[in-house]
Coordinates of C-alpha atoms (C1' of nucleotides) in Angstrom, one line a residue:
Chain A
M21 CA 0.0 0.0 0.0
N22 CA 2.6 2.5 1.0
A23 CA 6.2 2.0 0.1
L24 CA 7.4 4.9 2.1
N25 CA 6.0 3.7 5.4
S26 CA 7.1 0.7 7.3
L27 CA 5.0 -2.4 7.2
T28 CA 2.6 -2.4 10.1
Q29 CA 1.6 -5.4 12.0
E30 CA -1.8 -5.7 10.5
E31 CA -0.8 -5.8 6.8
L32 CA 1.6 -8.6 7.4
G33 CA -0.2 -11.7 6.2
S34 CA 1.8 -14.7 7.1
A35 CA 2.9 -15.8 10.6
A36 CA 6.5 -16.0 9.3
Q37 CA 6.4 -12.4 8.4
R38 CA 5.0 -11.3 11.8
E39 CA 7.8 -13.4 13.3
R40 CA 10.4 -11.7 11.1
R41 CA 9.1 -8.3 12.1
K42 CA 9.3 -9.2 15.7
R43 CA 12.8 -10.6 15.4
I44 CA 13.9 -7.4 13.7
L45 CA 12.4 -5.2 16.4
D46 CA 13.8 -7.4 19.2
A47 CA 17.3 -7.1 17.6
T48 CA 16.9 -3.4 17.3
I49 CA 16.0 -3.0 21.0
A50 CA 18.8 -5.3 22.0
L51 CA 21.4 -3.4 20.1
A52 CA 20.1 0.0 21.1
S53 CA 20.1 -1.1 24.8
R54 CA 23.7 -2.2 24.5
G55 CA 25.2 0.7 22.6
G56 CA 22.7 3.4 21.8
F57 CA 21.9 5.0 18.5
D58 CA 25.2 4.4 16.9
A59 CA 25.2 0.7 17.8
V60 CA 22.0 0.2 15.9
Q61 CA 23.7 -0.5 12.6
M62 CA 21.5 -1.9 9.9
R63 CA 23.9 -4.7 9.0
A64 CA 24.1 -5.7 12.7
V65 CA 20.3 -5.6 13.1
A66 CA 19.9 -7.8 9.9
E67 CA 22.4 -10.3 11.1
Q68 CA 21.1 -10.5 14.6
A69 CA 17.5 -10.8 13.4
D70 CA 18.7 -13.5 10.9
V71 CA 17.4 -11.6 8.0
A72 CA 19.0 -10.2 4.8
L73 CA 19.8 -6.5 4.6
G74 CA 17.4 -6.0 1.8
T75 CA 14.6 -7.7 3.8
L76 CA 15.3 -5.4 6.7
Y77 CA 14.8 -2.4 4.3
R78 CA 11.7 -3.9 3.0
Y79 CA 10.2 -4.0 6.5
F80 CA 11.6 -0.7 7.6
P81 CA 12.6 1.8 4.9
S82 CA 15.2 3.5 7.1
K83 CA 17.0 3.3 10.4
I84 CA 14.8 6.1 11.7
H85 CA 11.6 4.2 10.8
L86 CA 13.0 1.2 12.5
L87 CA 13.8 3.0 15.7
V88 CA 10.6 4.9 15.9
S89 CA 8.6 1.7 15.2
A90 CA 10.6 0.1 18.0
L91 CA 9.8 3.1 20.3
G92 CA 6.1 2.7 19.4
R93 CA 6.1 -1.0 20.3
E94 CA 7.9 -0.4 23.6
F95 CA 5.5 2.5 24.5
E96 CA 2.5 0.2 23.8
R97 CA 4.0 -2.5 25.9
S98 CA 4.6 -0.2 28.8
Q99 CA 1.1 1.3 28.5
A100 CA -0.4 -2.2 28.5
A101 CA 1.5 -3.1 31.6
M102 CA -0.2 -0.4 33.6
A103 CA -3.6 -0.2 32.0
G104 CA -6.5 -0.1 34.3
K105 CA -4.4 0.6 37.4
P106 CA -5.5 3.9 39.0
I107 CA -2.8 6.6 39.1
P108 CA -2.0 7.6 42.7
G109 CA -2.2 11.3 43.7
E110 CA -5.0 13.6 44.9
T111 CA -4.5 16.4 42.4
P112 CA -3.9 16.5 38.7
E113 CA -0.5 18.0 39.4
A114 CA 0.4 15.2 41.7
R115 CA -0.8 12.5 39.3
V116 CA 1.0 14.0 36.3
N117 CA 4.2 14.3 38.3
Y118 CA 3.8 10.7 39.4
V119 CA 3.4 9.5 35.8
L120 CA 6.3 11.6 34.6
G121 CA 8.5 10.6 37.5
R122 CA 7.9 6.9 37.0
T123 CA 8.5 7.1 33.3
T124 CA 11.7 9.1 33.7
K125 CA 12.9 6.4 36.2
I126 CA 12.2 3.7 33.7
L127 CA 14.1 5.5 31.0
Q128 CA 17.1 6.1 33.3
K129 CA 17.4 2.4 33.7
D130 CA 18.4 2.0 30.1
P131 CA 20.1 5.2 29.0
N132 CA 21.4 3.7 25.8
L133 CA 18.0 2.6 24.7
T134 CA 16.5 5.9 25.6
E135 CA 19.2 7.7 23.7
A136 CA 18.6 5.7 20.6
L137 CA 14.8 6.1 20.6
T138 CA 14.8 9.7 21.5
R139 CA 17.3 10.7 18.9
A140 CA 15.4 8.8 16.3
F141 CA 12.2 10.5 17.3
M142 CA 13.7 14.0 17.1
F143 CA 15.5 13.3 13.8
A144 CA 12.4 11.8 12.1
D145 CA 11.1 13.6 9.0
A146 CA 7.7 13.7 7.3
S147 CA 8.1 10.2 5.9
V148 CA 7.8 8.9 9.5
S149 CA 4.8 11.0 10.4
T150 CA 2.5 8.0 10.8
E151 CA 4.7 6.4 13.4
I152 CA 5.5 9.7 15.1
H153 CA 1.8 10.6 15.3
H154 CA 1.1 7.2 16.9
V155 CA 3.6 7.8 19.6
G156 CA 2.5 11.4 20.1
M157 CA -1.1 10.4 20.6
M158 CA -0.2 7.8 23.2
L159 CA 1.9 10.3 25.1
T160 CA -0.8 12.9 25.1
S161 CA -3.5 10.4 26.2
V162 CA -1.3 9.2 29.1
L163 CA -1.0 12.7 30.3
T164 CA -4.7 13.7 29.9
E165 CA -5.6 10.5 31.7
A166 CA -3.4 11.5 34.6
M167 CA -4.8 15.0 34.6
G168 CA -8.5 14.0 34.5
T169 CA -10.5 12.5 37.3
R170 CA -9.8 8.9 37.9
T171 CA -13.1 7.7 36.7
G172 CA -11.6 7.8 33.3
D173 CA -14.7 7.4 31.1
A174 CA -15.0 11.2 30.4
E175 CA -13.2 12.7 27.4
P176 CA -10.5 15.3 28.2
T177 CA -11.4 18.9 27.6
E178 CA -9.7 21.0 24.9
E179 CA -7.8 22.8 27.6
E180 CA -6.5 19.6 29.1
I181 CA -5.3 18.4 25.7
A182 CA -3.5 21.7 25.1
I183 CA -1.8 21.4 28.5
A184 CA -0.9 17.8 27.8
R185 CA 0.7 18.8 24.5
V186 CA 2.8 21.5 26.2
I187 CA 3.9 19.1 28.9
G188 CA 4.8 16.6 26.2
D189 CA 6.9 19.2 24.3
V190 CA 8.8 20.2 27.5
W191 CA 9.4 16.5 28.3
L192 CA 10.8 15.8 24.8
S193 CA 13.1 18.8 25.0
S194 CA 14.3 17.9 28.4
L195 CA 14.8 14.3 27.3
V196 CA 16.9 15.4 24.4
G197 CA 19.1 17.4 26.7
W198 CA 19.5 14.4 28.9
V199 CA 20.2 11.8 26.2
T200 CA 22.7 14.1 24.6
G201 CA 24.5 14.5 27.8
R202 CA 23.8 18.2 28.2
S203 CA 21.8 17.8 31.4
S204 CA 21.3 15.3 34.2
A205 CA 18.4 13.1 35.0
T206 CA 17.7 15.3 38.0
D207 CA 17.5 18.3 35.7
V208 CA 14.8 16.5 33.7
E209 CA 12.8 15.9 36.8
T210 CA 13.2 19.5 37.9
S211 CA 12.2 20.8 34.5
M212 CA 9.1 18.7 34.5
S213 CA 8.0 19.6 38.0
V214 CA 8.4 23.3 37.1
A215 CA 6.4 22.9 33.9
V216 CA 3.7 20.9 35.6
R217 CA 3.4 23.4 38.4
L218 CA 3.2 26.3 36.0
L219 CA 0.6 24.6 33.8
L220 CA -1.6 22.9 36.3
R221 CA -2.1 25.7 38.9
Chain D
M25 CA 43.1 25.0 24.2
N26 CA 40.3 22.6 23.5
A27 CA 40.5 20.2 20.6
L28 CA 37.0 18.9 21.0
N29 CA 35.3 22.3 20.6
S30 CA 35.3 24.5 17.6
L31 CA 37.6 27.4 17.5
T32 CA 35.8 30.5 18.7
Q33 CA 36.2 33.9 17.2
E34 CA 38.4 35.2 20.1
E35 CA 41.1 32.5 20.0
L36 CA 41.7 33.0 16.3
G37 CA 44.8 35.1 16.2
S38 CA 45.4 36.1 12.6
A39 CA 43.1 38.1 10.4
A40 CA 43.5 35.4 7.8
Q41 CA 42.1 32.9 10.2
R42 CA 39.1 35.0 11.1
E43 CA 38.5 35.5 7.4
R44 CA 38.7 31.7 6.9
R45 CA 36.3 31.1 9.7
K46 CA 33.9 33.6 8.2
R47 CA 34.1 32.1 4.8
I48 CA 33.3 28.6 6.2
L49 CA 30.3 29.9 8.1
D50 CA 29.1 31.8 5.1
A51 CA 29.4 28.8 2.9
T52 CA 27.5 26.7 5.5
I53 CA 24.6 29.2 5.7
A54 CA 24.5 29.4 1.9
L55 CA 24.4 25.7 1.4
A56 CA 21.9 25.2 4.2
S57 CA 19.7 27.9 2.8
R58 CA 19.7 26.2 -0.6
G59 CA 19.2 22.6 0.3
G60 CA 18.8 22.2 4.1
F61 CA 20.7 19.8 6.4
D62 CA 21.5 17.2 3.7
A63 CA 23.0 19.9 1.4
V64 CA 25.5 21.0 4.0
Q65 CA 28.1 18.4 2.9
M66 CA 31.5 18.8 4.4
R67 CA 33.2 18.5 1.0
A68 CA 30.9 21.1 -0.5
V69 CA 31.4 23.5 2.4
A70 CA 35.2 23.2 2.1
E71 CA 35.1 23.7 -1.6
Q72 CA 32.8 26.7 -1.4
A73 CA 34.8 28.3 1.4
D74 CA 38.0 27.6 -0.6
V75 CA 39.5 25.6 2.2
A76 CA 40.8 22.1 2.4
L77 CA 38.7 19.5 4.0
G78 CA 41.2 19.0 6.8
T79 CA 41.2 22.7 7.6
L80 CA 37.4 22.7 7.8
Y81 CA 37.7 19.9 10.4
R82 CA 40.4 21.8 12.2
Y83 CA 38.0 24.8 12.6
F84 CA 34.9 22.7 13.3
P85 CA 35.3 19.2 14.5
S86 CA 32.0 17.9 13.1
K87 CA 29.1 18.9 10.9
I88 CA 27.0 19.4 14.0
H89 CA 29.6 21.8 15.5
L90 CA 29.6 23.6 12.2
L91 CA 25.9 24.0 12.0
V92 CA 25.4 24.9 15.7
S93 CA 28.1 27.5 15.4
A94 CA 26.4 28.9 12.3
L95 CA 23.2 29.0 14.3
G96 CA 24.9 30.9 17.1
R97 CA 26.3 33.5 14.7
E98 CA 22.9 34.0 13.0
F99 CA 21.2 34.3 16.3
E100 CA 23.6 36.9 17.5
R101 CA 23.3 38.8 14.3
S102 CA 19.5 38.8 14.6
Q103 CA 19.7 39.9 18.2
A104 CA 22.1 42.7 17.4
A105 CA 19.7 43.9 14.7
M106 CA 16.9 44.6 17.2
A107 CA 18.8 45.5 20.3
G108 CA 17.6 48.5 22.1
K109 CA 14.3 48.7 20.3
P110 CA 11.4 48.4 22.7
I111 CA 9.2 45.4 22.2
P112 CA 5.6 46.4 21.4
G113 CA 2.8 45.1 23.5
E114 CA 1.1 46.1 26.8
T115 CA 1.3 42.8 28.6
P116 CA 4.1 40.2 29.0
E117 CA 1.9 37.8 27.1
A118 CA 1.5 40.2 24.2
R119 CA 5.2 41.0 24.1
V120 CA 6.3 37.3 24.2
N121 CA 3.8 36.5 21.5
Y122 CA 5.1 39.3 19.4
V123 CA 8.7 38.1 19.7
L124 CA 7.8 34.5 19.0
G125 CA 5.6 35.5 16.1
R126 CA 8.2 37.7 14.5
T127 CA 10.9 35.1 14.9
T128 CA 8.7 32.4 13.5
K129 CA 8.0 34.6 10.5
I130 CA 11.7 35.1 9.9
L131 CA 12.3 31.3 10.1
Q132 CA 9.5 30.6 7.6
K133 CA 11.3 32.7 5.0
D134 CA 14.1 30.3 4.9
P135 CA 12.7 26.9 5.7
N136 CA 15.8 25.0 4.4
L137 CA 18.1 27.0 6.6
T138 CA 15.8 26.6 9.6
E139 CA 15.6 22.9 9.0
A140 CA 19.4 22.5 8.9
L141 CA 20.0 24.6 12.0
T142 CA 17.2 23.1 14.1
R143 CA 18.1 19.5 13.2
A144 CA 21.7 20.2 14.1
F145 CA 20.6 21.7 17.4
M146 CA 18.5 18.7 18.3
F147 CA 21.1 16.2 17.2
A148 CA 24.0 17.8 19.1
D149 CA 25.6 15.7 21.8
A150 CA 27.6 16.7 24.9
S151 CA 30.7 17.6 22.8
V152 CA 28.7 20.6 21.5
S153 CA 27.4 21.7 24.9
T154 CA 29.4 25.0 24.8
E155 CA 27.8 26.1 21.6
I156 CA 24.4 24.8 22.6
H157 CA 24.5 26.5 25.9
H158 CA 25.4 29.8 24.2
V159 CA 22.3 29.6 22.0
G160 CA 20.1 28.5 24.8
M161 CA 21.1 31.4 27.0
M162 CA 20.4 33.9 24.2
L163 CA 17.0 32.4 23.7
T164 CA 16.1 32.5 27.4
S165 CA 17.3 36.0 27.7
V166 CA 15.3 37.2 24.7
L167 CA 12.2 35.7 26.3
T168 CA 12.7 37.1 29.8
E169 CA 13.4 40.5 28.3
A170 CA 10.0 40.3 26.5
M171 CA 8.3 39.2 29.7
G172 CA 9.8 41.8 32.0
T173 CA 8.9 45.4 32.2
R174 CA 10.3 47.4 29.3
T175 CA 12.8 49.4 31.4
G176 CA 15.1 46.4 31.0
D177 CA 17.6 47.1 33.6
A178 CA 16.1 44.8 36.3
E179 CA 17.2 41.1 36.4
P180 CA 14.5 38.6 35.6
T181 CA 13.0 36.7 38.6
E182 CA 13.6 32.9 39.0
E183 CA 10.0 32.4 38.1
E184 CA 10.4 34.3 34.9
I185 CA 13.4 32.3 33.9
A186 CA 11.6 29.1 34.6
I187 CA 8.7 30.2 32.4
A188 CA 11.1 31.3 29.7
R189 CA 12.8 27.9 29.7
V190 CA 9.4 26.1 29.4
I191 CA 8.5 28.4 26.5
G192 CA 11.8 27.7 24.8
D193 CA 11.3 24.0 25.2
V194 CA 7.9 24.1 23.6
W195 CA 9.2 26.3 20.8
L196 CA 12.0 23.9 20.0
S197 CA 9.6 20.9 20.0
S198 CA 7.2 22.8 17.7
L199 CA 10.0 23.8 15.5
V200 CA 11.2 20.3 15.1
G201 CA 7.7 19.3 14.1
W202 CA 7.6 22.0 11.5
V203 CA 11.1 21.5 10.0
T204 CA 10.5 17.8 9.7
G205 CA 7.2 18.4 7.9
R206 CA 4.9 17.0 10.5
S207 CA 3.2 20.2 11.3
S208 CA 2.5 23.5 9.6
A209 CA 3.8 27.0 10.4
T210 CA 0.4 27.9 11.6
D211 CA 0.5 24.9 14.0
V212 CA 3.7 26.3 15.4
E213 CA 2.1 29.7 16.0
T214 CA -0.9 28.1 17.6
S215 CA 1.2 25.9 19.9
M216 CA 3.2 28.9 21.0
S217 CA 0.1 31.1 21.7
V218 CA -1.4 28.3 23.7
A219 CA 1.7 27.7 25.7
V220 CA 2.2 31.4 26.3
R221 CA -1.4 31.9 27.4
L222 CA -1.1 29.0 29.8
L223 CA 2.1 30.1 31.3
L224 CA 1.7 33.9 31.4
R225 CA -1.8 34.0 32.9
Chain L
dG19 C1' 1.2 -30.8 -8.3
dC20 C1' 2.6 -26.7 -11.1
dC21 C1' 3.3 -22.3 -12.5
dA22 C1' 3.5 -17.2 -11.9
dT23 C1' 4.6 -14.0 -8.7
dA24 C1' 6.3 -12.1 -4.6
dA25 C1' 9.5 -12.4 -0.9
dT26 C1' 14.1 -13.3 0.7
dA27 C1' 19.1 -14.1 0.6
dG28 C1' 23.6 -12.6 -0.3
dG29 C1' 26.4 -9.2 -1.3
dA30 C1' 28.4 -5.5 -4.4
dA31 C1' 28.3 -0.6 -5.0
dC32 C1' 27.6 4.2 -3.8
dA33 C1' 27.3 8.6 -0.8
dC34 C1' 28.8 11.2 2.7
dG35 C1' 30.9 12.1 7.4
dT36 C1' 35.3 11.5 9.3
dT37 C1' 40.2 10.3 9.7
dC38 C1' 44.8 10.3 8.2
dC39 C1' 49.0 11.2 5.8
dA40 C1' 52.6 13.4 3.0
dC41 C1' 53.7 17.7 1.4
dT42 C1' 53.8 22.8 1.3
dT43 C1' 53.1 27.4 3.0
dC44 C1' 52.9 30.7 6.6
dC45 C1' 54.5 33.0 10.6
dC46 C1' 57.1 34.0 14.9
dG47 C1' 61.3 34.3 17.8
dT48 C1' 66.0 35.2 17.4
Chain J
dA22 C1' 67.1 36.9 7.1
dC23 C1' 66.3 32.3 8.7
dG24 C1' 65.1 28.0 10.9
dG25 C1' 61.4 25.4 12.9
dG26 C1' 57.0 24.4 14.2
dA27 C1' 52.1 25.4 13.4
dA28 C1' 48.6 25.7 9.9
dG29 C1' 46.9 24.6 5.4
dT30 C1' 46.5 21.6 1.0
dG31 C1' 45.1 17.8 -1.6
dG32 C1' 43.4 13.6 -1.6
dA33 C1' 43.2 8.6 -0.2
dA34 C1' 40.9 5.6 2.8
dC35 C1' 37.4 3.9 6.1
dG36 C1' 32.7 3.1 8.2
dT37 C1' 27.9 3.0 7.9
dG38 C1' 23.2 4.1 5.8
dT39 C1' 21.2 3.1 1.6
dT40 C1' 20.4 1.2 -3.1
dC41 C1' 20.5 -2.3 -6.4
dC42 C1' 21.1 -6.6 -8.7
dT43 C1' 20.8 -11.7 -9.3
dA44 C1' 19.8 -16.1 -7.7
dT45 C1' 17.0 -18.8 -4.7
dT46 C1' 12.9 -19.9 -2.0
dA47 C1' 8.1 -19.5 -0.3
dT48 C1' 3.2 -18.8 -1.6
dG49 C1' -1.3 -18.8 -3.6
dG50 C1' -4.4 -19.8 -7.7
dC51 C1' -5.5 -23.3 -11.0

DNA sequence: GCCATAATAGGAACACGTTCCACTTCCCGT
DNA sequence: ACGGGAAGTGGAACGTGTTCCTATTATGGC
């Protein structure tokens, strides 16, 4: 259907193809986790996934597509792991801070992986917009959910969505500063607290 | 003094060296303006600046250093052009919106250049922190100046600096979305208005 | 089962950032 | 003026993302 975008899960007919795709993403995550963005080399991914280089490019048309797709999968996995559980905190500010703090802590545990995925996200151009949009929506919805009342069935207001977008932007910028070694993990948490306090007052 | 950082203007003794540095940055801007990040090829820069490739790398140890340095020079130039002139607008919100709107308009006029510089900025790692910090400080100070009273001699408060940083982060994220073709120039202006309204209320 | 077509393997080739080397030119201290 | 070290030249070479080509293998319709 679309040669410019990576093959998504659904349009992969055979089980062998879904298996290949999984192997490729697993190899990507493993290499990224070991050595970051630079260690995710297309030849290495192909070899570790036991797939030819040309096949890798058939599934993911660029290194950026590959990494952003891997980011999307990890994000989904992480979201699924905590779906349904209520977010602790009495106020929107407390809950958003909780979510951001926990996520930041997870990312700190695997700096190389975080670096690889964040860099890919920031470097992605329009040809990756589908995958980027997917991740962006997940991020915004996590934040609006944390901001809203915990019943969860009500749609977030326009204002809440706008605030969530701003928080997401600040978070991305801070993350870039961290993964590129320009600021510390503590700096990220501080930035986020400040932004949340300013926006949710 | 520092082999990892690019040679700054001050530590360049001879006039011939300052002239070379200027030619290199001019070539960088010209190529970026014509074809964006990808068009800034080190061989092309060297040739257009009439300098050997090795010399280019002596002045700027990587393509990223080169582009971020060029960004710093352009930023300074633009700041110098409007120094002293009072910023129109009765409220901090209006003044900040004015500054952001004008800057966004300037950037829109040369999308390729903006793309090249923004991408370099987001891709820069710790080895470029000096240059990055330089640009970051200029950006924050432009914003605090717009936020403060127009007398200008008073230092900005901690709160103002924090708000300026958040606005800067949102601006960068939006800019990345724009230069990578994921959002329109109008989207950038909208994002910024929303962020400014939320932060300066 | 058999054929047409698509998918994959395997790997050469190319582009561009980066490094390196041998040689030349410039510039400063004496 | 000159000798020596720093700076510059020109270009080869290397690594990695990307493209491309041919041979082989899987797949789906008859």
